[in-house]
Amino acid sequence: MDFFEAHPNLDELQKNHIEDIHDLILRDKNHPSVFAWSLLNEPSTTTEAANEYFGPLFEAAHKYDPQQRPRTFALVMYSTPDACKCYHHADFLSLNRYYGWYVKGGSDFEDAERLFRDEMDAWVELDLNKPMIFTEYGTDNYIGESKLPSVMWAEQYEDEYLDMYHRVFDDYDMVQGEQIWNFADFQTVEGLMRVNGNKKGVFTRQRQPKRVAYKLKERWENIE
């Protein structure tokens, strides 16, 4: 059963959520660096129940913000154009995407770009007339790992991954921003998916630049 249908206290949860949005805006509305409100991070948005729950949150953000700044939320991988029921609430779209890593990584990398472009084309078909930014993309990179042909975790694989993403970004006019995940490596709980923490950082945990830092610097300095 869907979370929003099964939750025993959904009305109370929504009320608390709206109060938190009010507190957020009251706290930060006068900060000059705040140009938009990101109200949700990777929520489940594939049911009409989710649409009914989240709609009032976006309405509250406009109600409480005297400037009525744009509202957005980070769409998880499965919140695709054909599945997401809530994208219409956002003034611009914020996508977290990992084609070539969590989806079609490694030997299936060529298929990753095809799937990525298929999704982007589907967004275009909706004719939303909304800008899009990427709030997460990237690969884990174990510093110093080097291999040709490239494999996951190697510096060469990260190079190829980023080249693919940037090609896609540049081919769609609606893409107006990109933010790689993550600024620096960070510790996580032990697990089979991590090598002593999350290694998606542009910098190490000691804030030393990885190879990817120079690649991104070159790109961002040359964006027109």
PDB file of C-alpha atoms in Angstrom:
ATOM      1  CA  MET A   1       0.000   0.000   0.000  1.00  0.00           C
ATOM      2  CA  ASP A   2       1.175   3.531  -0.798  1.00  0.00           C
ATOM      3  CA  PHE A   3       2.736   5.500   2.070  1.00  0.00           C
ATOM      4  CA  PHE A   4       0.185   8.294   1.790  1.00  0.00           C
ATOM      5  CA  GLU A   5      -2.722   5.877   1.842  1.00  0.00           C
ATOM      6  CA  ALA A   6      -1.328   3.811   4.711  1.00  0.00           C
ATOM      7  CA  HIS A   7      -0.115   6.549   7.066  1.00  0.00           C
ATOM      8  CA  PRO A   8      -2.419   6.645  10.115  1.00  0.00           C
ATOM      9  CA  ASN A   9      -1.916  10.346  10.884  1.00  0.00           C
ATOM     10  CA  LEU A  10      -1.498  11.918   7.476  1.00  0.00           C
ATOM     11  CA  ASP A  11      -3.480  15.079   8.249  1.00  0.00           C
ATOM     12  CA  GLU A  12      -1.360  15.757  11.322  1.00  0.00           C
ATOM     13  CA  LEU A  13       1.811  15.057   9.368  1.00  0.00           C
ATOM     14  CA  GLN A  14       0.783  17.511   6.654  1.00  0.00           C
ATOM     15  CA  LYS A  15      -0.060  20.149   9.258  1.00  0.00           C
ATOM     16  CA  ASN A  16       3.381  19.772  10.839  1.00  0.00           C
ATOM     17  CA  HIS A  17       5.006  19.890   7.435  1.00  0.00           C
ATOM     18  CA  ILE A  18       3.288  23.179   6.616  1.00  0.00           C
ATOM     19  CA  GLU A  19       4.323  24.615   9.990  1.00  0.00           C
ATOM     20  CA  ASP A  20       7.927  23.665   9.241  1.00  0.00           C
ATOM     21  CA  ILE A  21       7.733  25.463   5.892  1.00  0.00           C
ATOM     22  CA  HIS A  22       6.382  28.530   7.680  1.00  0.00           C
ATOM     23  CA  ASP A  23       9.280  28.419  10.151  1.00  0.00           C
ATOM     24  CA  LEU A  24      11.789  27.971   7.331  1.00  0.00           C
ATOM     25  CA  ILE A  25      10.535  30.970   5.399  1.00  0.00           C
ATOM     26  CA  LEU A  26      10.226  33.117   8.526  1.00  0.00           C
ATOM     27  CA  ARG A  27      13.844  32.307   9.375  1.00  0.00           C
ATOM     28  CA  ASP A  28      15.433  32.701   5.934  1.00  0.00           C
ATOM     29  CA  LYS A  29      13.220  35.062   3.907  1.00  0.00           C
ATOM     30  CA  ASN A  30      15.549  38.040   4.363  1.00  0.00           C
ATOM     31  CA  HIS A  31      18.772  36.266   3.406  1.00  0.00           C
ATOM     32  CA  PRO A  32      19.906  37.759   0.072  1.00  0.00           C
ATOM     33  CA  SER A  33      21.255  34.397  -1.121  1.00  0.00           C
ATOM     34  CA  VAL A  34      17.805  32.741  -1.004  1.00  0.00           C
ATOM     35  CA  PHE A  35      16.350  32.851  -4.506  1.00  0.00           C
ATOM     36  CA  ALA A  36      14.009  29.837  -4.263  1.00  0.00           C
ATOM     37  CA  TRP A  37      12.529  27.339  -1.833  1.00  0.00           C
ATOM     38  CA  SER A  38      13.315  23.642  -2.161  1.00  0.00           C
ATOM     39  CA  LEU A  39      10.465  22.083  -0.206  1.00  0.00           C
ATOM     40  CA  LEU A  40      11.078  18.337  -0.590  1.00  0.00           C
ATOM     41  CA  ASN A  41      14.016  16.003  -1.116  1.00  0.00           C
ATOM     42  CA  GLU A  42      13.400  12.886  -3.199  1.00  0.00           C
ATOM     43  CA  PRO A  43       9.823  12.237  -2.026  1.00  0.00           C
ATOM     44  CA  SER A  44       7.558   9.526  -3.358  1.00  0.00           C
ATOM     45  CA  THR A  45       5.464  11.338  -5.979  1.00  0.00           C
ATOM     46  CA  THR A  46       3.944   8.624  -8.128  1.00  0.00           C
ATOM     47  CA  THR A  47       0.389   8.527  -6.743  1.00  0.00           C
ATOM     48  CA  GLU A  48      -2.559  10.900  -6.661  1.00  0.00           C
ATOM     49  CA  ALA A  49      -2.438  10.638  -2.861  1.00  0.00           C
ATOM     50  CA  ALA A  50       1.041  12.163  -2.978  1.00  0.00           C
ATOM     51  CA  ASN A  51      -0.260  14.959  -5.183  1.00  0.00           C
ATOM     52  CA  GLU A  52      -3.018  15.737  -2.682  1.00  0.00           C
ATOM     53  CA  TYR A  53      -0.544  15.739   0.192  1.00  0.00           C
ATOM     54  CA  PHE A  54       2.164  17.910  -1.383  1.00  0.00           C
ATOM     55  CA  GLY A  55      -0.038  20.444  -3.179  1.00  0.00           C
ATOM     56  CA  PRO A  56      -0.933  22.426  -0.028  1.00  0.00           C
ATOM     57  CA  LEU A  57       2.762  22.616   0.916  1.00  0.00           C
ATOM     58  CA  PHE A  58       3.570  24.514  -2.254  1.00  0.00           C
ATOM     59  CA  GLU A  59       0.543  26.760  -1.729  1.00  0.00           C
ATOM     60  CA  ALA A  60       1.760  27.496   1.809  1.00  0.00           C
ATOM     61  CA  ALA A  61       5.192  28.519   0.545  1.00  0.00           C
ATOM     62  CA  HIS A  62       3.618  31.222  -1.631  1.00  0.00           C
ATOM     63  CA  LYS A  63       1.321  32.278   1.178  1.00  0.00           C
ATOM     64  CA  TYR A  64       4.104  32.730   3.722  1.00  0.00           C
ATOM     65  CA  ASP A  65       6.753  34.254   1.447  1.00  0.00           C
ATOM     66  CA  PRO A  66       6.113  37.978   0.848  1.00  0.00           C
ATOM     67  CA  GLN A  67       8.289  37.803  -2.287  1.00  0.00           C
ATOM     68  CA  GLN A  68       6.689  34.579  -3.540  1.00  0.00           C
ATOM     69  CA  ARG A  69      10.017  33.206  -4.682  1.00  0.00           C
ATOM     70  CA  PRO A  70      10.074  30.141  -6.969  1.00  0.00           C
ATOM     71  CA  ARG A  71       9.395  26.737  -5.440  1.00  0.00           C
ATOM     72  CA  THR A  72      10.978  23.441  -6.375  1.00  0.00           C
ATOM     73  CA  PHE A  73      11.797  19.981  -5.036  1.00  0.00           C
ATOM     74  CA  ALA A  74      14.404  17.320  -5.798  1.00  0.00           C
ATOM     75  CA  LEU A  75      12.951  14.563  -7.974  1.00  0.00           C
ATOM     76  CA  VAL A  76      14.287  11.077  -7.244  1.00  0.00           C
ATOM     77  CA  MET A  77      15.268   8.735 -10.114  1.00  0.00           C
ATOM     78  CA  TYR A  78      11.863   7.040 -10.367  1.00  0.00           C
ATOM     79  CA  SER A  79       9.988  10.364 -10.451  1.00  0.00           C
ATOM     80  CA  THR A  80      10.041  10.410 -14.236  1.00  0.00           C
ATOM     81  CA  PRO A  81       7.746  12.378 -16.576  1.00  0.00           C
ATOM     82  CA  ASP A  82       5.400   9.436 -17.032  1.00  0.00           C
ATOM     83  CA  ALA A  83       5.278   8.524 -13.338  1.00  0.00           C
ATOM     84  CA  CYS A  84       5.521  11.710 -11.260  1.00  0.00           C
ATOM     85  CA  LYS A  85       2.182  13.245 -10.222  1.00  0.00           C
ATOM     86  CA  CYS A  86       3.629  16.330  -8.548  1.00  0.00           C
ATOM     87  CA  TYR A  87       6.033  18.080 -10.936  1.00  0.00           C
ATOM     88  CA  HIS A  88       3.372  20.638 -11.864  1.00  0.00           C
ATOM     89  CA  HIS A  89       3.607  22.142  -8.356  1.00  0.00           C
ATOM     90  CA  ALA A  90       7.217  23.228  -8.940  1.00  0.00           C
ATOM     91  CA  ASP A  91       8.134  26.491 -10.632  1.00  0.00           C
ATOM     92  CA  PHE A  92      11.297  24.831 -11.903  1.00  0.00           C
ATOM     93  CA  LEU A  93      12.389  21.205 -11.892  1.00  0.00           C
ATOM     94  CA  SER A  94      15.302  19.891  -9.839  1.00  0.00           C
ATOM     95  CA  LEU A  95      16.460  16.436 -10.894  1.00  0.00           C
ATOM     96  CA  ASN A  96      18.693  13.951  -9.065  1.00  0.00           C
ATOM     97  CA  ARG A  97      19.881  11.518 -11.739  1.00  0.00           C
ATOM     98  CA  TYR A  98      22.438   8.705 -11.815  1.00  0.00           C
ATOM     99  CA  TYR A  99      22.260   7.112 -15.248  1.00  0.00           C
ATOM    100  CA  GLY A 100      25.603   5.387 -15.650  1.00  0.00           C
ATOM    101  CA  TRP A 101      26.018   4.761 -11.936  1.00  0.00           C
ATOM    102  CA  TYR A 102      23.024   3.346 -10.073  1.00  0.00           C
ATOM    103  CA  VAL A 103      21.234   2.799 -13.389  1.00  0.00           C
ATOM    104  CA  LYS A 104      23.095   1.108 -16.253  1.00  0.00           C
ATOM    105  CA  GLY A 105      26.540   1.546 -14.786  1.00  0.00           C
ATOM    106  CA  GLY A 106      29.725  -0.206 -15.848  1.00  0.00           C
ATOM    107  CA  SER A 107      29.432  -2.364 -18.962  1.00  0.00           C
ATOM    108  CA  ASP A 108      25.954  -0.956 -19.689  1.00  0.00           C
ATOM    109  CA  PHE A 109      27.249   2.619 -19.819  1.00  0.00           C
ATOM    110  CA  GLU A 110      26.317   3.139 -23.484  1.00  0.00           C
ATOM    111  CA  ASP A 111      22.711   2.307 -22.632  1.00  0.00           C
ATOM    112  CA  ALA A 112      22.808   4.885 -19.834  1.00  0.00           C
ATOM    113  CA  GLU A 113      23.060   7.840 -22.211  1.00  0.00           C
ATOM    114  CA  ARG A 114      20.207   6.470 -24.314  1.00  0.00           C
ATOM    115  CA  LEU A 115      17.959   6.130 -21.264  1.00  0.00           C
ATOM    116  CA  PHE A 116      18.974   9.576 -20.036  1.00  0.00           C
ATOM    117  CA  ARG A 117      18.088  11.162 -23.364  1.00  0.00           C
ATOM    118  CA  ASP A 118      14.820   9.228 -23.495  1.00  0.00           C
ATOM    119  CA  GLU A 119      13.807  10.788 -20.195  1.00  0.00           C
ATOM    120  CA  MET A 120      14.878  14.256 -21.256  1.00  0.00           C
ATOM    121  CA  ASP A 121      12.906  13.936 -24.489  1.00  0.00           C
ATOM    122  CA  ALA A 122       9.872  12.917 -22.443  1.00  0.00           C
ATOM    123  CA  TRP A 123      10.181  16.089 -20.352  1.00  0.00           C
ATOM    124  CA  VAL A 124      10.376  18.112 -23.583  1.00  0.00           C
ATOM    125  CA  GLU A 125       7.205  16.419 -24.856  1.00  0.00           C
ATOM    126  CA  LEU A 126       5.302  17.692 -21.811  1.00  0.00           C
ATOM    127  CA  ASP A 127       5.951  21.264 -22.988  1.00  0.00           C
ATOM    128  CA  LEU A 128       6.075  22.547 -19.404  1.00  0.00           C
ATOM    129  CA  ASN A 129       7.854  25.800 -20.223  1.00  0.00           C
ATOM    130  CA  LYS A 130       9.823  25.454 -16.977  1.00  0.00           C
ATOM    131  CA  PRO A 131      13.580  25.601 -16.442  1.00  0.00           C
ATOM    132  CA  MET A 132      15.368  22.547 -15.105  1.00  0.00           C
ATOM    133  CA  ILE A 133      18.430  22.173 -12.921  1.00  0.00           C
ATOM    134  CA  PHE A 134      20.331  19.076 -11.880  1.00  0.00           C
ATOM    135  CA  THR A 135      20.779  19.002  -8.123  1.00  0.00           C
ATOM    136  CA  GLU A 136      22.561  15.636  -8.029  1.00  0.00           C
ATOM    137  CA  TYR A 137      24.638  13.631 -10.492  1.00  0.00           C
ATOM    138  CA  GLY A 138      28.032  11.990 -10.222  1.00  0.00           C
ATOM    139  CA  THR A 139      29.973   8.813  -9.516  1.00  0.00           C
ATOM    140  CA  ASP A 140      32.027   7.451  -6.671  1.00  0.00           C
ATOM    141  CA  ASN A 141      35.735   7.829  -7.364  1.00  0.00           C
ATOM    142  CA  TYR A 142      38.416   6.121  -5.317  1.00  0.00           C
ATOM    143  CA  ILE A 143      41.274   8.598  -5.496  1.00  0.00           C
ATOM    144  CA  GLY A 144      44.242   7.233  -7.416  1.00  0.00           C
ATOM    145  CA  GLU A 145      42.282   4.375  -9.007  1.00  0.00           C
ATOM    146  CA  SER A 146      43.169   4.298 -12.714  1.00  0.00           C
ATOM    147  CA  LYS A 147      42.260   1.732 -15.351  1.00  0.00           C
ATOM    148  CA  LEU A 148      41.820   1.423 -19.095  1.00  0.00           C
ATOM    149  CA  PRO A 149      39.394   0.367 -20.384  1.00  0.00           C
ATOM    150  CA  SER A 150      37.619   2.348 -17.709  1.00  0.00           C
ATOM    151  CA  VAL A 151      35.683   0.653 -14.918  1.00  0.00           C
ATOM    152  CA  MET A 152      33.450   1.980 -12.169  1.00  0.00           C
ATOM    153  CA  TRP A 153      35.372   3.785  -9.383  1.00  0.00           C
ATOM    154  CA  ALA A 154      38.288   4.631 -11.693  1.00  0.00           C
ATOM    155  CA  GLU A 155      39.175   8.229 -12.608  1.00  0.00           C
ATOM    156  CA  GLN A 156      38.692   7.452 -16.303  1.00  0.00           C
ATOM    157  CA  TYR A 157      35.144   6.220 -15.706  1.00  0.00           C
ATOM    158  CA  GLU A 158      34.265   9.425 -13.879  1.00  0.00           C
ATOM    159  CA  ASP A 159      35.693  11.408 -16.810  1.00  0.00           C
ATOM    160  CA  GLU A 160      33.524   9.510 -19.287  1.00  0.00           C
ATOM    161  CA  TYR A 161      30.478   9.802 -17.042  1.00  0.00           C
ATOM    162  CA  LEU A 162      30.802  13.568 -16.688  1.00  0.00           C
ATOM    163  CA  ASP A 163      31.475  14.027 -20.415  1.00  0.00           C
ATOM    164  CA  MET A 164      28.230  12.179 -21.120  1.00  0.00           C
ATOM    165  CA  TYR A 165      26.193  14.210 -18.644  1.00  0.00           C
ATOM    166  CA  HIS A 166      27.551  17.499 -19.877  1.00  0.00           C
ATOM    167  CA  ARG A 167      26.777  16.535 -23.481  1.00  0.00           C
ATOM    168  CA  VAL A 168      23.193  15.861 -22.484  1.00  0.00           C
ATOM    169  CA  PHE A 169      22.903  19.059 -20.437  1.00  0.00           C
ATOM    170  CA  ASP A 170      24.170  21.134 -23.338  1.00  0.00           C
ATOM    171  CA  ASP A 171      21.725  19.578 -25.799  1.00  0.00           C
ATOM    172  CA  TYR A 172      18.614  20.733 -23.910  1.00  0.00           C
ATOM    173  CA  ASP A 173      17.894  24.455 -23.593  1.00  0.00           C
ATOM    174  CA  MET A 174      15.676  23.918 -20.554  1.00  0.00           C
ATOM    175  CA  VAL A 175      18.708  22.846 -18.483  1.00  0.00           C
ATOM    176  CA  GLN A 176      19.779  26.002 -16.684  1.00  0.00           C
ATOM    177  CA  GLY A 177      21.924  24.691 -13.831  1.00  0.00           C
ATOM    178  CA  GLU A 178      24.060  21.778 -12.714  1.00  0.00           C
ATOM    179  CA  GLN A 179      25.397  20.802  -9.301  1.00  0.00           C
ATOM    180  CA  ILE A 180      27.435  17.629  -8.984  1.00  0.00           C
ATOM    181  CA  TRP A 181      27.050  15.458  -5.900  1.00  0.00           C
ATOM    182  CA  ASN A 182      29.130  15.949  -3.814  1.00  0.00           C
ATOM    183  CA  PHE A 183      31.457  18.740  -2.647  1.00  0.00           C
ATOM    184  CA  ALA A 184      33.663  16.380  -0.612  1.00  0.00           C
ATOM    185  CA  ASP A 185      33.865  12.716   0.363  1.00  0.00           C
ATOM    186  CA  PHE A 186      32.024  11.923   3.587  1.00  0.00           C
ATOM    187  CA  GLN A 187      31.725   9.072   6.039  1.00  0.00           C
ATOM    188  CA  THR A 188      28.767   6.694   5.892  1.00  0.00           C
ATOM    189  CA  VAL A 189      27.777   3.537   7.705  1.00  0.00           C
ATOM    190  CA  GLU A 190      29.572   0.396   6.615  1.00  0.00           C
ATOM    191  CA  GLY A 191      28.057  -1.381   3.651  1.00  0.00           C
ATOM    192  CA  LEU A 192      28.709  -3.187   0.392  1.00  0.00           C
ATOM    193  CA  MET A 193      28.025  -0.071  -1.713  1.00  0.00           C
ATOM    194  CA  ARG A 194      30.702   2.084  -0.041  1.00  0.00           C
ATOM    195  CA  VAL A 195      34.463   1.958   0.328  1.00  0.00           C
ATOM    196  CA  ASN A 196      34.918   3.551   3.749  1.00  0.00           C
ATOM    197  CA  GLY A 197      32.354   6.230   3.010  1.00  0.00           C
ATOM    198  CA  ASN A 198      30.809   8.017   0.049  1.00  0.00           C
ATOM    199  CA  LYS A 199      33.490   8.806  -2.527  1.00  0.00           C
ATOM    200  CA  LYS A 200      31.465  11.041  -4.846  1.00  0.00           C
ATOM    201  CA  GLY A 201      33.293  14.124  -3.607  1.00  0.00           C
ATOM    202  CA  VAL A 202      35.047  16.614  -5.842  1.00  0.00           C
ATOM    203  CA  PHE A 203      37.424  16.966  -2.879  1.00  0.00           C
ATOM    204  CA  THR A 204      38.672  14.413  -0.366  1.00  0.00           C
ATOM    205  CA  ARG A 205      37.539  14.463   3.262  1.00  0.00           C
ATOM    206  CA  GLN A 206      40.686  16.494   3.935  1.00  0.00           C
ATOM    207  CA  ARG A 207      39.507  19.018   1.296  1.00  0.00           C
ATOM    208  CA  GLN A 208      42.220  18.197  -1.202  1.00  0.00           C
ATOM    209  CA  PRO A 209      41.132  18.463  -4.863  1.00  0.00           C
ATOM    210  CA  LYS A 210      40.610  15.322  -6.882  1.00  0.00           C
ATOM    211  CA  ARG A 211      41.141  15.162 -10.623  1.00  0.00           C
ATOM    212  CA  VAL A 212      37.438  15.880 -11.146  1.00  0.00           C
ATOM    213  CA  ALA A 213      37.825  19.304  -9.490  1.00  0.00           C
ATOM    214  CA  TYR A 214      39.967  20.522 -12.369  1.00  0.00           C
ATOM    215  CA  LYS A 215      37.616  19.021 -14.938  1.00  0.00           C
ATOM    216  CA  LEU A 216      34.651  20.882 -13.472  1.00  0.00           C
ATOM    217  CA  LYS A 217      36.648  24.104 -13.113  1.00  0.00           C
ATOM    218  CA  GLU A 218      37.487  24.011 -16.815  1.00  0.00           C
ATOM    219  CA  ARG A 219      33.853  23.408 -17.772  1.00  0.00           C
ATOM    220  CA  TRP A 220      32.337  26.048 -15.548  1.00  0.00           C
ATOM    221  CA  GLU A 221      34.875  28.681 -16.588  1.00  0.00           C
ATOM    222  CA  ASN A 222      33.995  28.115 -20.232  1.00  0.00           C
ATOM    223  CA  ILE A 223      30.196  28.032 -20.012  1.00  0.00           C
ATOM    224  CA  GLU A 224      28.824  30.962 -22.007  1.00  0.00           C
TER     225      GLU A 224
END
